[in-house]
């Protein structure tokens, strides 16, 4: 732990407090308020813990890079994948940064949404990057962003795919081995797909659901009512990289819902093994996010500012990375898998449900 954290602090006092903060998250991840963490960390007062997350001089992005350098070698490069994940957390009130109402009318909840990047190898995943999504009602209100400490250069509309591309750019620059990139429908943006194609990166993204017109029961379609149309996938989804091809995969759920995936793979790589890799990588990433929530306090916080969110999240990623030391390198057969790659469920949800409720802040 000292090797991972120690070099990021110029003075012993904040370094020791950061070590105690991570130890507190590992010991009791569910208790994430500054008061509770300060008590468990043995800090003199709650203000010292709050200073660590807000005023103390240290760079959370440099620690993020150290976490990535810690996670990737420990998981190895056997069939390496990176998975773009949407992580949604319910928050009490509207004071926290990037909080916005979400859900059906009459059942709205205040939520924070983050994009996470998970590295997966040999059936085990670890978080290596994070970005906080600013909803439109925040980017259209610069004064509110300023009160929450959002840097002026970040007060602009950005989609989840934009945040995913930023994280992938950092992973590529750091020479992270990437055999495949997987993502849910939030990351199926044409711009991100084009960026991946230009870098000759194999990817598989779930396409957004497109509801079809209902067929009246009294008017079934007849065979002669079907018309065969021919259109290349390149015309619909952009050109693949040289030597690569595009494949449209479909998966029918027991409920009857059909999920569609766009696969960008080398022409020498059959699509079925790629689909199997996707089927394993998505649940591995979901488990990693669930473990970071349940055992490293990823969502258990009450921070309100931009800087504090990034610092707490990075310290929680540090705690989760340290747990990889004792993690098994293979997954037992029959272990529960979330249903949807690229859309992992947070702690406290039913892992068999692709869109279960997010955890409530404590």
XYZ file of C-alpha atoms in Angstrom:
362
model
C 0.000 0.000 0.000
C 2.809 2.403 0.881
C 4.505 1.716 -2.456
C 1.297 2.546 -4.320
C 0.364 5.670 -2.353
C 3.515 7.006 -0.744
C 5.109 8.795 -3.679
C 2.065 10.990 -4.314
C 2.398 13.112 -1.173
C 5.166 15.582 -0.374
C 4.545 15.499 3.387
C 4.175 12.627 5.820
C 0.928 13.867 7.390
C -1.294 13.721 4.258
C 0.449 10.523 3.134
C -0.358 8.812 6.443
C -3.921 10.107 6.284
C -4.350 8.750 2.746
C -3.032 5.371 3.898
C -5.459 5.412 6.820
C -8.298 6.465 4.483
C -7.696 3.486 2.184
C -7.376 1.152 5.171
C -10.695 2.484 6.487
C -12.367 1.788 3.124
C -10.995 -1.754 3.139
C -12.088 -2.344 6.729
C -15.623 -0.973 6.456
C -16.508 0.156 2.914
C -20.167 0.758 3.744
C -19.428 3.623 6.130
C -18.280 6.387 3.834
C -18.949 9.704 5.556
C -16.018 11.909 6.499
C -16.888 11.530 10.197
C -16.963 7.735 10.019
C -13.781 7.462 7.963
C -11.979 9.940 10.222
C -12.948 7.898 13.279
C -11.825 4.619 11.740
C -8.643 6.186 10.354
C -7.770 7.633 13.750
C -7.641 11.183 12.381
C -7.573 14.041 14.854
C -10.732 15.583 13.402
C -13.133 15.281 10.519
C -11.553 18.369 8.957
C -8.310 16.532 8.255
C -10.219 13.912 6.246
C -12.125 16.589 4.374
C -8.883 18.449 3.617
C -7.459 15.261 2.109
C -10.367 15.216 -0.354
C -10.496 18.942 -1.075
C -7.522 21.142 -0.137
C -4.416 19.013 0.400
C -2.000 19.228 -2.530
C -1.884 15.929 -4.406
C -2.826 14.766 -7.892
C -5.597 12.172 -8.148
C -4.822 11.635 -11.843
C -1.248 10.605 -11.057
C -2.559 8.147 -8.465
C -5.005 6.842 -11.079
C -2.043 6.162 -13.359
C -0.287 4.312 -10.527
C -3.400 2.207 -9.944
C -3.465 1.298 -13.636
C 0.235 0.366 -13.526
C -0.504 -1.785 -10.472
C -3.575 -3.565 -11.850
C -2.527 -4.425 -15.406
C 0.661 -6.431 -14.638
C -1.046 -8.309 -11.812
C -3.911 -9.451 -14.003
C -1.582 -10.295 -16.885
C -2.101 -10.120 -20.619
C -3.898 -13.388 -21.329
C -6.757 -12.421 -23.636
C -6.721 -8.831 -22.367
C -9.889 -6.760 -22.731
C -11.044 -3.369 -21.564
C -14.709 -2.829 -20.753
C -16.423 0.553 -20.699
C -18.956 0.594 -17.877
C -21.770 2.901 -16.874
C -22.027 3.211 -13.086
C -25.066 4.907 -11.581
C -25.438 5.751 -7.893
C -28.473 7.143 -6.095
C -27.763 10.257 -4.021
C -29.811 11.974 -1.335
C -30.645 15.569 -2.214
C -29.366 17.699 -5.063
C -26.218 19.216 -3.548
C -23.640 16.739 -4.828
C -21.781 17.462 -8.046
C -23.348 16.111 -11.275
C -26.501 14.886 -9.517
C -29.613 14.901 -11.689
C -33.037 13.250 -11.504
C -33.442 10.057 -13.500
C -36.107 7.419 -13.901
C -39.755 7.273 -14.845
C -42.039 10.208 -14.117
C -43.274 9.958 -10.554
C -40.418 7.634 -9.598
C -37.455 9.890 -10.252
C -34.318 9.544 -8.141
C -31.312 11.811 -7.865
C -28.367 9.981 -9.369
C -24.703 10.425 -10.203
C -23.466 8.695 -13.345
C -19.841 7.784 -13.966
C -17.974 6.122 -16.809
C -15.516 3.488 -15.593
C -12.827 1.600 -17.494
C -12.179 -1.962 -16.372
C -9.230 -4.101 -17.443
C -10.054 -7.814 -17.707
C -7.691 -10.754 -18.094
C -8.140 -14.444 -17.236
C -11.652 -13.851 -16.013
C -10.694 -11.209 -13.425
C -11.273 -7.467 -13.752
C -9.824 -4.372 -12.129
C -10.776 -0.693 -12.415
C -8.129 1.459 -14.092
C -9.900 4.754 -14.900
C -12.931 6.868 -14.080
C -14.749 9.961 -15.320
C -17.792 11.765 -13.918
C -20.617 12.513 -16.347
C -22.056 16.043 -16.252
C -25.757 16.023 -17.268
C -27.116 18.770 -19.559
C -28.764 20.616 -16.663
C -25.261 21.054 -15.215
C -23.386 22.012 -18.382
C -26.061 24.630 -19.102
C -25.556 26.198 -15.642
C -21.945 27.468 -15.328
C -22.646 29.103 -11.958
C -23.792 25.823 -10.446
C -20.722 24.100 -11.870
C -18.475 26.792 -10.391
C -20.019 26.293 -6.939
C -19.233 22.564 -7.193
C -15.663 23.258 -8.291
C -16.021 21.920 -11.833
C -13.054 23.182 -13.897
C -14.222 25.670 -16.560
C -12.749 23.545 -19.356
C -14.989 20.641 -18.312
C -18.216 22.656 -18.414
C -19.264 21.499 -21.859
C -21.600 18.843 -23.234
C -19.914 15.444 -23.233
C -21.553 12.103 -23.823
C -20.645 8.879 -22.060
C -18.916 7.855 -25.286
C -16.775 11.021 -25.148
C -15.691 10.122 -21.613
C -15.040 6.555 -22.716
C -12.790 7.772 -25.521
C -10.795 9.925 -23.088
C -10.145 6.894 -20.890
C -9.247 4.698 -23.860
C -6.827 7.341 -25.129
C -5.032 7.253 -21.786
C -4.952 3.450 -21.792
C -3.491 3.357 -25.309
C -0.916 6.031 -24.404
C 0.103 3.933 -21.377
C 0.571 0.841 -23.599
C -2.161 -1.145 -21.853
C -2.532 -4.426 -23.786
C -5.953 -4.310 -25.445
C -7.193 -7.370 -27.273
C -10.813 -6.217 -27.286
C -12.876 -3.194 -26.290
C -16.396 -3.858 -25.031
C -19.143 -1.417 -24.136
C -22.864 -1.038 -23.599
C -25.256 1.080 -25.663
C -24.005 4.301 -24.020
C -20.675 3.723 -25.766
C -21.979 2.830 -29.248
C -21.527 6.391 -30.511
C -20.347 6.603 -34.156
C -17.516 8.950 -33.168
C -16.078 6.463 -30.681
C -16.479 3.595 -33.142
C -14.653 5.619 -35.780
C -11.832 6.377 -33.321
C -11.466 2.666 -32.530
C -11.439 1.750 -36.228
C -8.723 4.306 -36.993
C -6.549 2.677 -34.312
C -7.318 -0.836 -35.572
C -8.741 -1.879 -32.214
C -11.177 -4.801 -32.179
C -14.392 -3.884 -30.421
C -17.873 -5.098 -29.655
C -20.517 -2.591 -28.556
C -24.156 -3.135 -27.811
C -26.385 -1.048 -30.053
C -29.271 0.954 -28.578
C -32.671 -0.658 -28.667
C -34.839 0.396 -31.609
C -38.491 -0.400 -30.932
C -40.254 -1.729 -33.986
C -43.855 -0.976 -34.952
C -46.405 -3.311 -33.325
C -48.115 -5.843 -35.564
C -51.901 -5.970 -35.053
C -52.938 -9.532 -34.104
C -55.707 -9.497 -36.716
C -53.288 -8.553 -39.491
C -50.381 -11.006 -39.494
C -47.603 -10.408 -41.957
C -47.749 -12.640 -45.013
C -44.719 -14.090 -46.740
C -45.310 -11.900 -49.783
C -45.306 -8.771 -47.593
C -41.563 -9.113 -46.926
C -39.126 -7.295 -49.166
C -35.451 -8.250 -49.337
C -33.127 -5.244 -49.108
C -29.365 -5.359 -49.456
C -27.146 -2.929 -47.595
C -23.581 -3.295 -46.404
C -22.795 -2.877 -42.712
C -20.159 -0.345 -43.702
C -22.819 1.919 -45.153
C -24.827 1.713 -41.942
C -22.052 1.754 -39.332
C -18.984 3.223 -41.026
C -15.984 1.600 -42.672
C -13.923 -0.939 -40.748
C -10.154 -0.723 -40.508
C -8.148 -2.347 -43.346
C -8.102 -6.096 -42.784
C -11.091 -5.858 -40.442
C -14.766 -6.549 -40.950
C -18.040 -5.602 -39.287
C -20.464 -8.226 -38.024
C -23.887 -7.704 -36.520
C -24.602 -10.126 -33.686
C -28.006 -10.712 -32.111
C -28.836 -12.327 -28.782
C -32.369 -13.300 -27.838
C -33.140 -13.095 -24.136
C -35.575 -15.508 -22.447
C -37.979 -12.567 -22.180
C -38.005 -12.305 -25.966
C -36.021 -9.063 -26.085
C -33.278 -9.043 -28.703
C -29.948 -7.339 -28.038
C -27.829 -6.324 -31.018
C -24.048 -6.014 -30.963
C -21.709 -4.535 -33.542
C -18.463 -6.478 -33.827
C -15.320 -4.980 -35.392
C -12.771 -7.755 -35.766
C -9.909 -8.930 -37.915
C -11.053 -10.890 -40.957
C -8.874 -13.763 -39.735
C -10.700 -13.901 -36.378
C -13.987 -15.847 -36.406
C -16.911 -14.105 -34.786
C -17.963 -16.937 -32.432
C -14.781 -16.876 -30.277
C -15.124 -13.098 -30.093
C -18.694 -13.462 -28.871
C -17.529 -15.914 -26.213
C -14.845 -13.471 -25.096
C -17.476 -10.755 -24.869
C -19.763 -13.021 -22.858
C -16.977 -13.554 -20.297
C -15.529 -10.028 -20.186
C -18.802 -8.249 -19.428
C -19.595 -10.241 -16.270
C -15.949 -10.014 -15.124
C -16.123 -6.217 -15.357
C -19.474 -6.216 -13.561
C -17.971 -8.260 -10.741
C -15.054 -5.830 -10.490
C -17.410 -2.850 -10.138
C -19.570 -4.739 -7.647
C -16.493 -5.641 -5.588
C -15.254 -2.045 -5.670
C -18.661 -0.967 -4.367
C -19.143 -3.673 -1.769
C -15.560 -4.083 -0.519
C -13.762 -0.822 -1.330
C -16.374 1.899 -0.795
C -16.573 3.121 -4.388
C -20.048 4.638 -3.941
C -20.064 5.043 -0.153
C -19.328 8.724 0.191
C -21.027 12.050 0.831
C -18.711 14.311 -1.157
C -20.196 17.290 -2.954
C -17.408 18.825 -5.043
C -15.749 17.803 -8.300
C -12.279 17.414 -6.773
C -13.593 15.434 -3.801
C -15.449 13.009 -6.097
C -12.324 12.283 -8.131
C -10.151 11.937 -5.036
C -12.505 9.612 -3.183
C -13.153 7.526 -6.297
C -9.424 7.187 -6.980
C -8.703 6.194 -3.376
C -11.508 3.615 -3.602
C -9.973 2.304 -6.840
C -6.684 2.053 -4.934
C -8.388 -0.012 -2.236
C -9.980 -2.242 -4.879
C -6.599 -2.696 -6.596
C -5.027 -3.795 -3.323
C -7.718 -6.448 -2.964
C -6.541 -7.955 -6.243
C -3.463 -9.224 -4.387
C -5.591 -11.887 -2.740
C -8.128 -12.323 -5.551
C -8.361 -15.682 -7.357
C -7.123 -15.590 -10.923
C -9.878 -17.790 -12.304
C -13.626 -17.760 -11.906
C -15.411 -20.823 -10.634
C -17.992 -22.362 -12.890
C -21.499 -21.531 -11.858
C -20.649 -18.206 -10.256
C -23.316 -15.559 -10.831
C -22.870 -13.365 -13.878
C -24.697 -10.112 -14.574
C -26.680 -10.303 -17.745
C -25.326 -7.406 -19.709
C -21.737 -6.685 -20.799
C -20.683 -3.089 -20.501
C -23.496 -2.273 -18.032
C -22.387 -3.717 -14.682
C -24.663 -3.519 -11.668
C -23.593 -1.625 -8.573
C -23.590 -3.122 -5.097
C -26.951 -4.017 -3.664
C -28.588 -5.016 -6.938
C -29.732 -8.321 -8.294
C -26.845 -9.464 -10.538
C -29.261 -11.328 -12.784
C -31.120 -8.124 -13.670
C -29.432 -5.908 -16.299
C -30.865 -2.643 -14.985
C -31.377 -3.109 -11.261
C -31.610 -0.173 -8.848
C -28.410 1.626 -7.960
C -27.125 1.678 -4.376
C -28.320 4.424 -2.088
C -25.784 6.706 -0.469
C -25.354 6.188 3.223
